[in-house]
CSV table of N, CA and C in Angstrom, one decimal:
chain,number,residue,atom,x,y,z
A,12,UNK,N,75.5,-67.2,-73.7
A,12,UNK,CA,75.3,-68.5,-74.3
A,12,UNK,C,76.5,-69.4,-74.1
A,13,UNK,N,77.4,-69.0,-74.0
A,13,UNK,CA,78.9,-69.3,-74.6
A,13,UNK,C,79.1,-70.3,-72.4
A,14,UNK,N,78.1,-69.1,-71.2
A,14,UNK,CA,78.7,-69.8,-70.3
A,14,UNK,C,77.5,-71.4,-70.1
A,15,UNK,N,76.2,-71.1,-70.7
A,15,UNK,CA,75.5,-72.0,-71.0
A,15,UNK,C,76.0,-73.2,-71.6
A,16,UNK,N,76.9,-73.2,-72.5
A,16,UNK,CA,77.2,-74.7,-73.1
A,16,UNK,C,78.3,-75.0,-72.5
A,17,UNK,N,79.2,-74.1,-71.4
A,17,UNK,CA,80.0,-74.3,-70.7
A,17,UNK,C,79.3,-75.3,-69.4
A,18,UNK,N,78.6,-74.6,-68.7
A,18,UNK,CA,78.4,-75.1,-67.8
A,18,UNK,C,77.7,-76.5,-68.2
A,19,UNK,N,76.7,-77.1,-69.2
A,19,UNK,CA,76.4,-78.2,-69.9
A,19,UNK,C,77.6,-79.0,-69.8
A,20,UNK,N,78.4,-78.6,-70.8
A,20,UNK,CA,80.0,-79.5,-70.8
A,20,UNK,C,80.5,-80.3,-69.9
A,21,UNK,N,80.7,-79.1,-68.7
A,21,UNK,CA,81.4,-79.7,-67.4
A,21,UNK,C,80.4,-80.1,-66.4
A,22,UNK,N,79.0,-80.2,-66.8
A,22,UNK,CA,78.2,-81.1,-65.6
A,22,UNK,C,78.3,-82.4,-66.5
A,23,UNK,N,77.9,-82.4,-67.8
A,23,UNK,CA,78.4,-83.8,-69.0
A,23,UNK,C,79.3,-84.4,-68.1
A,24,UNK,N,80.6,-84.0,-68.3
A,24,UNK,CA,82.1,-84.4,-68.0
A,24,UNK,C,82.1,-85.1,-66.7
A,25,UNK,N,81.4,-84.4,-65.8
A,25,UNK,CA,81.4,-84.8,-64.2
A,25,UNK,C,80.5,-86.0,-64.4
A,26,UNK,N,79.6,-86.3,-64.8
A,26,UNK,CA,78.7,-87.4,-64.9
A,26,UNK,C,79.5,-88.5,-64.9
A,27,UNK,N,80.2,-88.2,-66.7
A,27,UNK,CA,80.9,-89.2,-67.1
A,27,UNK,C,82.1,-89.7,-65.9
A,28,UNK,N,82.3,-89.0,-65.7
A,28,UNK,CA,83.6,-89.2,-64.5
A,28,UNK,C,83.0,-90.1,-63.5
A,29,UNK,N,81.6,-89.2,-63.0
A,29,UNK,CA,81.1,-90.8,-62.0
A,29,UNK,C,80.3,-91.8,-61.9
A,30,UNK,N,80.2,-92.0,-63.9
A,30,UNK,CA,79.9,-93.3,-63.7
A,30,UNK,C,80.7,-94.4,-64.0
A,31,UNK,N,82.3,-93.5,-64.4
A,31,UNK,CA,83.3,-94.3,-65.0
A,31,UNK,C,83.8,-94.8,-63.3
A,32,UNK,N,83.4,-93.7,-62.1
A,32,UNK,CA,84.4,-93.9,-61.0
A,32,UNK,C,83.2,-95.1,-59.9
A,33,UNK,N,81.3,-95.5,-60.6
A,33,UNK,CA,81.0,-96.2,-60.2
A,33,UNK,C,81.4,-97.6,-60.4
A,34,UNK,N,81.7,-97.5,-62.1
A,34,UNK,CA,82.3,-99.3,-62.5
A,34,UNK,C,83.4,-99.3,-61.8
A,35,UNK,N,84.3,-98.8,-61.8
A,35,UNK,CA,85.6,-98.8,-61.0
A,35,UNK,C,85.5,-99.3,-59.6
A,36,UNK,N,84.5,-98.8,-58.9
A,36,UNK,CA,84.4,-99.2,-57.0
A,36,UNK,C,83.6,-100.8,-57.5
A,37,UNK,N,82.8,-101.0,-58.1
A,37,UNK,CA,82.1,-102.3,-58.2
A,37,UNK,C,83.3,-103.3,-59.0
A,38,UNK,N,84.4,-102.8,-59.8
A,38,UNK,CA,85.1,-103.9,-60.1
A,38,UNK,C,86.1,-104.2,-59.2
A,39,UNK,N,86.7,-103.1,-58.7
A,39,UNK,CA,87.4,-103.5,-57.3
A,39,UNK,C,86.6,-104.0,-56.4
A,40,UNK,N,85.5,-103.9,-56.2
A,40,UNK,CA,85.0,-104.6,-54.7
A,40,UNK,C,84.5,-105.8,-55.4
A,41,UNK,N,84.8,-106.6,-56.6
A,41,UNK,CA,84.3,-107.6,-57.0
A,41,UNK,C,82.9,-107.7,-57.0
A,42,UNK,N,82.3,-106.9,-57.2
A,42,UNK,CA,80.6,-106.4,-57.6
A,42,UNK,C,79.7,-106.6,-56.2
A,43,UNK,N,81.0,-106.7,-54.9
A,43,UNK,CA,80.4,-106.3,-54.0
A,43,UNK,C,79.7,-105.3,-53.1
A,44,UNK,N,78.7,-105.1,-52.7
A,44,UNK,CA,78.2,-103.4,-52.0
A,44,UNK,C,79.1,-102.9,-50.9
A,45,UNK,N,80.1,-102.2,-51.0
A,45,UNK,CA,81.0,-101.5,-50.2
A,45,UNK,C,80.4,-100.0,-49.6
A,46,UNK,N,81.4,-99.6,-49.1
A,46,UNK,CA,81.2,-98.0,-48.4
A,46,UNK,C,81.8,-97.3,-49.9
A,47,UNK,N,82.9,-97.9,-50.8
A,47,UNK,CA,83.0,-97.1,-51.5
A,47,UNK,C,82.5,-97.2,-52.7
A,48,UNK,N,81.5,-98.6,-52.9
A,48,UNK,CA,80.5,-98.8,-54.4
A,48,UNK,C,79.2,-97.7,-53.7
A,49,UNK,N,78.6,-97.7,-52.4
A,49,UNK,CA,77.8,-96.8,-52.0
A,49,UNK,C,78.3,-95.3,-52.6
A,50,UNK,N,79.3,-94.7,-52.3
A,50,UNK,CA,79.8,-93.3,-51.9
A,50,UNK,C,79.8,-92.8,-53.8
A,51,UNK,N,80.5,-94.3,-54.4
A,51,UNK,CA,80.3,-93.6,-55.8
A,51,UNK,C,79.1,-93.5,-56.0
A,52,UNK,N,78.1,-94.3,-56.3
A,52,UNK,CA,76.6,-94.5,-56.7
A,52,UNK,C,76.4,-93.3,-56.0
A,53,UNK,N,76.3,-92.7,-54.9
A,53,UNK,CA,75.6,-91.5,-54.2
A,53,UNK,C,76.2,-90.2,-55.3
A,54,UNK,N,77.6,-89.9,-55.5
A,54,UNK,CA,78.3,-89.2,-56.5
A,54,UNK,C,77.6,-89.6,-57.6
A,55,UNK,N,77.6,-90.3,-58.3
A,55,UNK,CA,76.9,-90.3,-59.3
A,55,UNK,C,75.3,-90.0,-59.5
A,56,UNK,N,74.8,-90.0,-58.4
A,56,UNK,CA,73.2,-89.9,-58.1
A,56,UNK,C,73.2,-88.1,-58.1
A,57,UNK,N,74.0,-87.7,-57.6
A,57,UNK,CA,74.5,-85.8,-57.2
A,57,UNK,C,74.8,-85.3,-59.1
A,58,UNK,N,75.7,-86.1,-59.6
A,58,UNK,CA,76.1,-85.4,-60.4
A,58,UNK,C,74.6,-85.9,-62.1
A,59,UNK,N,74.3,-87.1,-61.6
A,59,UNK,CA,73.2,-87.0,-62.8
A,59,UNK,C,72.0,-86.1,-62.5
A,60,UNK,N,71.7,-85.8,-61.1
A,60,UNK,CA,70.8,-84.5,-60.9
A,60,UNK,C,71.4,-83.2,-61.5
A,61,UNK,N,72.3,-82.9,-61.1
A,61,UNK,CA,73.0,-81.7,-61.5
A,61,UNK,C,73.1,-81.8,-63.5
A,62,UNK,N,73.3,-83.0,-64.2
A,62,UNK,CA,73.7,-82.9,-65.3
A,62,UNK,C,72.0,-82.1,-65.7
A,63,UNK,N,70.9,-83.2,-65.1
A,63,UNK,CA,69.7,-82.9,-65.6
A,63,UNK,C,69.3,-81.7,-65.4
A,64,UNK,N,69.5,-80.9,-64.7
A,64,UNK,CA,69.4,-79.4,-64.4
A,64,UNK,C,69.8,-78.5,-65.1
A,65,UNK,N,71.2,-78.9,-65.5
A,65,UNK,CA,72.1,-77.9,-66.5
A,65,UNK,C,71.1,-78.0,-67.9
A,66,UNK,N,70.5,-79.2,-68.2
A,66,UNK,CA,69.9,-79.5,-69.6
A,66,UNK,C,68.7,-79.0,-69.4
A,67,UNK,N,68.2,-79.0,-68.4
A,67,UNK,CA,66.7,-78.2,-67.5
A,67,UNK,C,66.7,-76.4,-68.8
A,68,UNK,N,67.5,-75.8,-67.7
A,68,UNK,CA,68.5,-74.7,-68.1
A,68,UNK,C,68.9,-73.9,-69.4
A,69,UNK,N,69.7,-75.2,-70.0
A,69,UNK,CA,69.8,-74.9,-71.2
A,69,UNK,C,68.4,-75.1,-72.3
A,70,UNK,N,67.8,-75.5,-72.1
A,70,UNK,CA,66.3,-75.9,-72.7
A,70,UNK,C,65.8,-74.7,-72.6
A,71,UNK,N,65.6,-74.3,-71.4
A,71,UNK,CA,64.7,-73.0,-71.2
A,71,UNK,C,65.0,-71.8,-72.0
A,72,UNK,N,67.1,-71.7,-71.9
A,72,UNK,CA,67.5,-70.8,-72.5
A,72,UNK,C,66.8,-71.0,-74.4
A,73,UNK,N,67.3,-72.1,-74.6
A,73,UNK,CA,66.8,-72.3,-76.2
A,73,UNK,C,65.3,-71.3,-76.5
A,74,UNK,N,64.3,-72.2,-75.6
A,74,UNK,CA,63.6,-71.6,-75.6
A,74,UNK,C,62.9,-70.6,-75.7
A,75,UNK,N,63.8,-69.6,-74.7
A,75,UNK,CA,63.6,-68.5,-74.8
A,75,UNK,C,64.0,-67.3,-76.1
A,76,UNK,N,64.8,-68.0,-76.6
A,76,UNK,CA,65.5,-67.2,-77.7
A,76,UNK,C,65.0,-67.7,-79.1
A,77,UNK,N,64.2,-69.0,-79.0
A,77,UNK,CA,62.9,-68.7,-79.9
A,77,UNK,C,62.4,-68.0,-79.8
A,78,UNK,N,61.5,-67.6,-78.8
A,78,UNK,CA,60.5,-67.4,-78.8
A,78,UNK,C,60.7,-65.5,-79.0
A,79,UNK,N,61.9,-65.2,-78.5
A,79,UNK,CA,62.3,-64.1,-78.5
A,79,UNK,C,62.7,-63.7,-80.4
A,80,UNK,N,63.4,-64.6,-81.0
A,80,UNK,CA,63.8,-64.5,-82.8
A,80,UNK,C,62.3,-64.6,-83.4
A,81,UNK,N,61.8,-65.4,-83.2
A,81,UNK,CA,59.9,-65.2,-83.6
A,81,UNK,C,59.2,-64.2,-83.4
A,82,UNK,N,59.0,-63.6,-82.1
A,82,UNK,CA,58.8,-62.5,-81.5
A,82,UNK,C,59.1,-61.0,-82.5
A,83,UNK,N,60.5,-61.2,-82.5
A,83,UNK,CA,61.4,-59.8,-83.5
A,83,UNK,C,61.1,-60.3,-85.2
A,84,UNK,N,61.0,-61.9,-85.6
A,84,UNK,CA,60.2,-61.7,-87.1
A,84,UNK,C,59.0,-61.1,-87.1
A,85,UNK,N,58.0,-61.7,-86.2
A,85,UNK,CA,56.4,-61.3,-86.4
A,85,UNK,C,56.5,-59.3,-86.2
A,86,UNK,N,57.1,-58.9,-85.5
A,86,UNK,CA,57.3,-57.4,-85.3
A,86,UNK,C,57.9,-56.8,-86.6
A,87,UNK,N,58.7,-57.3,-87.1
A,87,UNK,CA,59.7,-56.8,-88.5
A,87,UNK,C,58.6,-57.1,-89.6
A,88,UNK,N,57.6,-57.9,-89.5
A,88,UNK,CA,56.7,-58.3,-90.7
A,88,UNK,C,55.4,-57.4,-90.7
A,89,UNK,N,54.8,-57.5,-89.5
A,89,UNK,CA,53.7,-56.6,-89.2
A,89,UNK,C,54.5,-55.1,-89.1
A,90,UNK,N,55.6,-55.1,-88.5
A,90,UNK,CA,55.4,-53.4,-88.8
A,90,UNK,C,56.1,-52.8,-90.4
A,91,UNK,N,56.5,-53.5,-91.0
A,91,UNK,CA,56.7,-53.3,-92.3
A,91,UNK,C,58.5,-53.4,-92.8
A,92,UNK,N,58.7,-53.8,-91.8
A,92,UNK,CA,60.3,-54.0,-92.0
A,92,UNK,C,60.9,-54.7,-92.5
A,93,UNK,N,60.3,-56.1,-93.3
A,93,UNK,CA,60.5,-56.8,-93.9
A,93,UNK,C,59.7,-56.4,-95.5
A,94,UNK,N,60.4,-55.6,-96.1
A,94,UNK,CA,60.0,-55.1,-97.3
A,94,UNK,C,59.6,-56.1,-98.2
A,95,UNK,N,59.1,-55.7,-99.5
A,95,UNK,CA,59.8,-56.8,-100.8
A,95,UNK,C,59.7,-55.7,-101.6
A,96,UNK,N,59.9,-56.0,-103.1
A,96,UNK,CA,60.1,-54.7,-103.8
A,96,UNK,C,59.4,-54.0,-103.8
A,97,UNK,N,57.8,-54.3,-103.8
A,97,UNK,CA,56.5,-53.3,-103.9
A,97,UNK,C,56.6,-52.2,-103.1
A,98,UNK,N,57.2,-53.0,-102.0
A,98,UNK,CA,56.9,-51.8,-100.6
A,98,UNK,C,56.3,-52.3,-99.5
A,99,UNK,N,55.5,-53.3,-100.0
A,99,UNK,CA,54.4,-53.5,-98.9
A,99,UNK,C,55.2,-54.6,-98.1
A,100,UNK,N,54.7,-55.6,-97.1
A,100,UNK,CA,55.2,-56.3,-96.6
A,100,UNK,C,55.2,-57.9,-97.1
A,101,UNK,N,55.8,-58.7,-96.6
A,101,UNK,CA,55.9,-60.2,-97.5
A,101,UNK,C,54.6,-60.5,-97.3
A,102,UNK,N,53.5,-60.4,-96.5
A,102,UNK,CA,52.3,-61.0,-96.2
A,102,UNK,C,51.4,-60.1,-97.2
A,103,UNK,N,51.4,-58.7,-97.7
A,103,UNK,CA,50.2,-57.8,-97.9
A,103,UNK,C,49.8,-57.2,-97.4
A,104,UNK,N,49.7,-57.6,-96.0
A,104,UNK,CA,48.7,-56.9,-95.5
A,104,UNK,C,49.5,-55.5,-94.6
A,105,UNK,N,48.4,-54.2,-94.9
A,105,UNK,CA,49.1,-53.2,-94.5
A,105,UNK,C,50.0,-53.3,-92.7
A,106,UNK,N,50.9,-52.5,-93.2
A,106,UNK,CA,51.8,-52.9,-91.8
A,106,UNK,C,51.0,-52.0,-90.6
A,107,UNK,N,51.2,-52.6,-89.4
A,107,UNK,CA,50.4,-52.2,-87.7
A,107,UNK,C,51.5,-51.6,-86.9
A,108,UNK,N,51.4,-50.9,-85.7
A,108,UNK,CA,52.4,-50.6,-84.9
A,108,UNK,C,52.9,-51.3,-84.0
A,109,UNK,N,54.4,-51.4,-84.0
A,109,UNK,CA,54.8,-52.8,-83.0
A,109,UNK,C,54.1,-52.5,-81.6
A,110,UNK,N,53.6,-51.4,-81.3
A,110,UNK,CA,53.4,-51.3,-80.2
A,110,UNK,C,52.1,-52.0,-80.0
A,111,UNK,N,51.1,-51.8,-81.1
A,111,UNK,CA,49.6,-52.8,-80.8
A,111,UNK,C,50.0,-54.1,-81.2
A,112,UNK,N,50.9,-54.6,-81.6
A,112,UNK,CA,51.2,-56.3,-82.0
A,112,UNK,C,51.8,-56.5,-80.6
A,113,UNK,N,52.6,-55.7,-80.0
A,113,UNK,CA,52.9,-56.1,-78.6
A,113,UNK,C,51.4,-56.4,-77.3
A,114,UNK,N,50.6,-55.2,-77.5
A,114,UNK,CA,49.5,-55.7,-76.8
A,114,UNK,C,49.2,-56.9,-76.8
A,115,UNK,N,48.8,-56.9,-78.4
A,115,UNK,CA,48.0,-58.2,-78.5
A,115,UNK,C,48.9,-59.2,-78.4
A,116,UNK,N,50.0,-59.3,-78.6
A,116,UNK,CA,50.9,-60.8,-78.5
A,116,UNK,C,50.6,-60.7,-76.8
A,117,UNK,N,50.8,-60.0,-76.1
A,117,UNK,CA,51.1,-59.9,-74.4
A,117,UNK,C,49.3,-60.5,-73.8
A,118,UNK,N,48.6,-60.0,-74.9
A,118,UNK,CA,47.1,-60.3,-74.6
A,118,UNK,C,46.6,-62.1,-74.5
A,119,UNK,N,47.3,-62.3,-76.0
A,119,UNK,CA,47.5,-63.6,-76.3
A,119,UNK,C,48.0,-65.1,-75.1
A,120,UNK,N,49.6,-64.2,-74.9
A,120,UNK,CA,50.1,-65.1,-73.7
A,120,UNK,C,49.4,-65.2,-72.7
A,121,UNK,N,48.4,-63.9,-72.6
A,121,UNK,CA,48.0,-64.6,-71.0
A,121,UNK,C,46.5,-65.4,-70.9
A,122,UNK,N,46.1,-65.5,-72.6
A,122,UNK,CA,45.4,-66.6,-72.1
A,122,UNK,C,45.7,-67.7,-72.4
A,123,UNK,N,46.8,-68.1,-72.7
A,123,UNK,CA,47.3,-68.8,-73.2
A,123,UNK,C,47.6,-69.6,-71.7
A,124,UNK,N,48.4,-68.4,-71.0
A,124,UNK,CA,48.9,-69.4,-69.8
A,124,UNK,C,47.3,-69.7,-69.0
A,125,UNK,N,46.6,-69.0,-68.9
A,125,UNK,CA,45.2,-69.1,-68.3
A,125,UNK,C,44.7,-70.6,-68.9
A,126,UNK,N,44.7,-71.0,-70.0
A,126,UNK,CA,44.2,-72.1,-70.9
A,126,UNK,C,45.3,-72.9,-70.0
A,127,UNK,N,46.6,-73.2,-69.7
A,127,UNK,CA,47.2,-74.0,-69.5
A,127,UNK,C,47.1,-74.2,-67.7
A,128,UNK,N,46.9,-73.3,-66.9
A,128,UNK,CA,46.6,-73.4,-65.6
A,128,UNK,C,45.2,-74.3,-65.3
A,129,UNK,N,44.5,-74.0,-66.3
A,129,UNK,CA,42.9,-74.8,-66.0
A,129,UNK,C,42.0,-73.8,-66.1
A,130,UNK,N,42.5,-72.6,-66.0
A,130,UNK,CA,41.3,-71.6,-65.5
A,130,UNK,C,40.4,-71.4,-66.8
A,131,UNK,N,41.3,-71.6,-68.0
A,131,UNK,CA,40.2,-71.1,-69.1
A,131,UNK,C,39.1,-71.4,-69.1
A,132,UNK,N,38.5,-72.7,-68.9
A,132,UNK,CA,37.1,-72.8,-68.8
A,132,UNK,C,36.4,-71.7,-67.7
A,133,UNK,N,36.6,-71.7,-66.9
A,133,UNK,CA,36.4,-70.6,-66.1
A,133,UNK,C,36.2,-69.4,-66.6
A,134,UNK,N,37.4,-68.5,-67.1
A,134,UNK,CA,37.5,-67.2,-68.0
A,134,UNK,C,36.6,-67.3,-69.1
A,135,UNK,N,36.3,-68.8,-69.9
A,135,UNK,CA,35.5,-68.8,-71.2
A,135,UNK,C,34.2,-68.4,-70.6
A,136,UNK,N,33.6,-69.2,-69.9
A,136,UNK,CA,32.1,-69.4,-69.0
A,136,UNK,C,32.3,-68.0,-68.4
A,137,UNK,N,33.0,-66.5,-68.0
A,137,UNK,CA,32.9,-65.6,-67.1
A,137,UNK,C,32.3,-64.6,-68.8
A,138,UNK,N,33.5,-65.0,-69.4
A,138,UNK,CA,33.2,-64.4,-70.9
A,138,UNK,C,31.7,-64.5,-71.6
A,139,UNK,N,31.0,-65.6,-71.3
A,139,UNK,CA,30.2,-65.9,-72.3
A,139,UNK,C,29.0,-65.0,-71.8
A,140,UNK,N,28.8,-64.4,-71.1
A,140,UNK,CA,27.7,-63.8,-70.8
A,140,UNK,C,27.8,-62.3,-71.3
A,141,UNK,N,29.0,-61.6,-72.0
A,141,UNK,CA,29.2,-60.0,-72.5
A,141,UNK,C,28.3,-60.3,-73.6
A,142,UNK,N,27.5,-58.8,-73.8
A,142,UNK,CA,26.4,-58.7,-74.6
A,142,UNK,C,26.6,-58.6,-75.7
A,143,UNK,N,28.0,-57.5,-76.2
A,143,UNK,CA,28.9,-57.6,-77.3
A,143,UNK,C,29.8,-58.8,-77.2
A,144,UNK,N,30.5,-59.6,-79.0
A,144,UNK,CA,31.2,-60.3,-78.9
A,144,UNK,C,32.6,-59.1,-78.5
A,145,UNK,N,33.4,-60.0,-78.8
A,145,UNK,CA,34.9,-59.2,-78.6
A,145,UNK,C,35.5,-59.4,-79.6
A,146,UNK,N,35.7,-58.2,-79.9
A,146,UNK,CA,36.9,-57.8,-81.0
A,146,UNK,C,38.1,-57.1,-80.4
A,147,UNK,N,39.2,-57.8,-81.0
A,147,UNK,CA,40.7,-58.1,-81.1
A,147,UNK,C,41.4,-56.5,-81.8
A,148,UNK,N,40.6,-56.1,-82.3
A,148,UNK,CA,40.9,-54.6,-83.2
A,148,UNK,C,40.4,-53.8,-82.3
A,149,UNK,N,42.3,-52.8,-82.5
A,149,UNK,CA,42.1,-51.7,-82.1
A,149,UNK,C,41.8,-50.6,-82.7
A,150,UNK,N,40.9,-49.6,-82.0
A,150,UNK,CA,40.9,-48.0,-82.7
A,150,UNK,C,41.3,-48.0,-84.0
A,151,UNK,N,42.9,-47.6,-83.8
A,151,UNK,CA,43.4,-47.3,-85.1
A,151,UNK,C,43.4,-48.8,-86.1
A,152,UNK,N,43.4,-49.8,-85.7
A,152,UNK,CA,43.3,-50.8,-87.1
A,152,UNK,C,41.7,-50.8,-87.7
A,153,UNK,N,40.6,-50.7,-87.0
A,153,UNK,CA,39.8,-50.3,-88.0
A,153,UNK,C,39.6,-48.9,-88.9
A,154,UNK,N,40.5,-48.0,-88.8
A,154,UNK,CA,40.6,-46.6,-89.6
A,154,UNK,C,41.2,-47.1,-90.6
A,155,UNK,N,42.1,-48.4,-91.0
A,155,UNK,CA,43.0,-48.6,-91.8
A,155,UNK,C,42.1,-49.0,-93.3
């Protein structure tokens, strides 16, 4: 994380540097187009791509460490790890095996990404013709 806000910082820093070193070429050249108002503008064109990349980057990283801290609550809750005094878990409901919450969360993403590619209507319409509906429960959660 620590080289993530690093690298943020010093693409920042460099930005700043070339748009301070574009005013600079345009007040020396009397706000005329030079080789060296072009050369900064181009530096500064290099380094606002690179800034937006680093924040690209760092975004994803965020992201991911949501979704990863959510991920490890909903596992701590469903498998019972998040106590309260009774015993049971903060929700009630009897606790599941992280290993079938992982199924199903992994089951979940991929229609999720399916829904976001376009294909869902496709997969919905391939679905709609099973003779059974579909249930989400496994084996052992209806024994419970």
């Amino acid at each position: 994380m620590d080289n993530i806000v690093d690298s943020l910082n010093n693409a920042y820093q460099e930005f700043v540097v070339a748009a301070a070193n574009v005013l600079e070429a345009k007040e020396t050249s009397g706000a005329q187009k030079t080789a060296a108002t072009d050369a900064a503008l181009e530096n500064f064109k290099q380094k606002w791509e690179l800034f937006r990349v680093t924040c690209d980057q760092a975004e994803e990283f965020v992201e991911s460490v949501k979704q990863r801290i959510g991920s490890e609550c909903l596992v701590d809750e469903a498998t019972g790890l998040v106590a309260g005094k009774s015993g049971q878990t903060a929700t009630g409901l009897p606790p599941i095996s992280a290993v079938r919450l992982e199924q199903m969360s992994k089951a979940v993403r991929c229609l999720v990404i399916e829904l976001q590619n376009g294909s869902g209507t496709a997969a919905g319409s391939a679905h709609s013709h099973l003779s059974t509906p579909f249930d989400g429960r496994f084996s052992e959660d209806s024994a419970q």
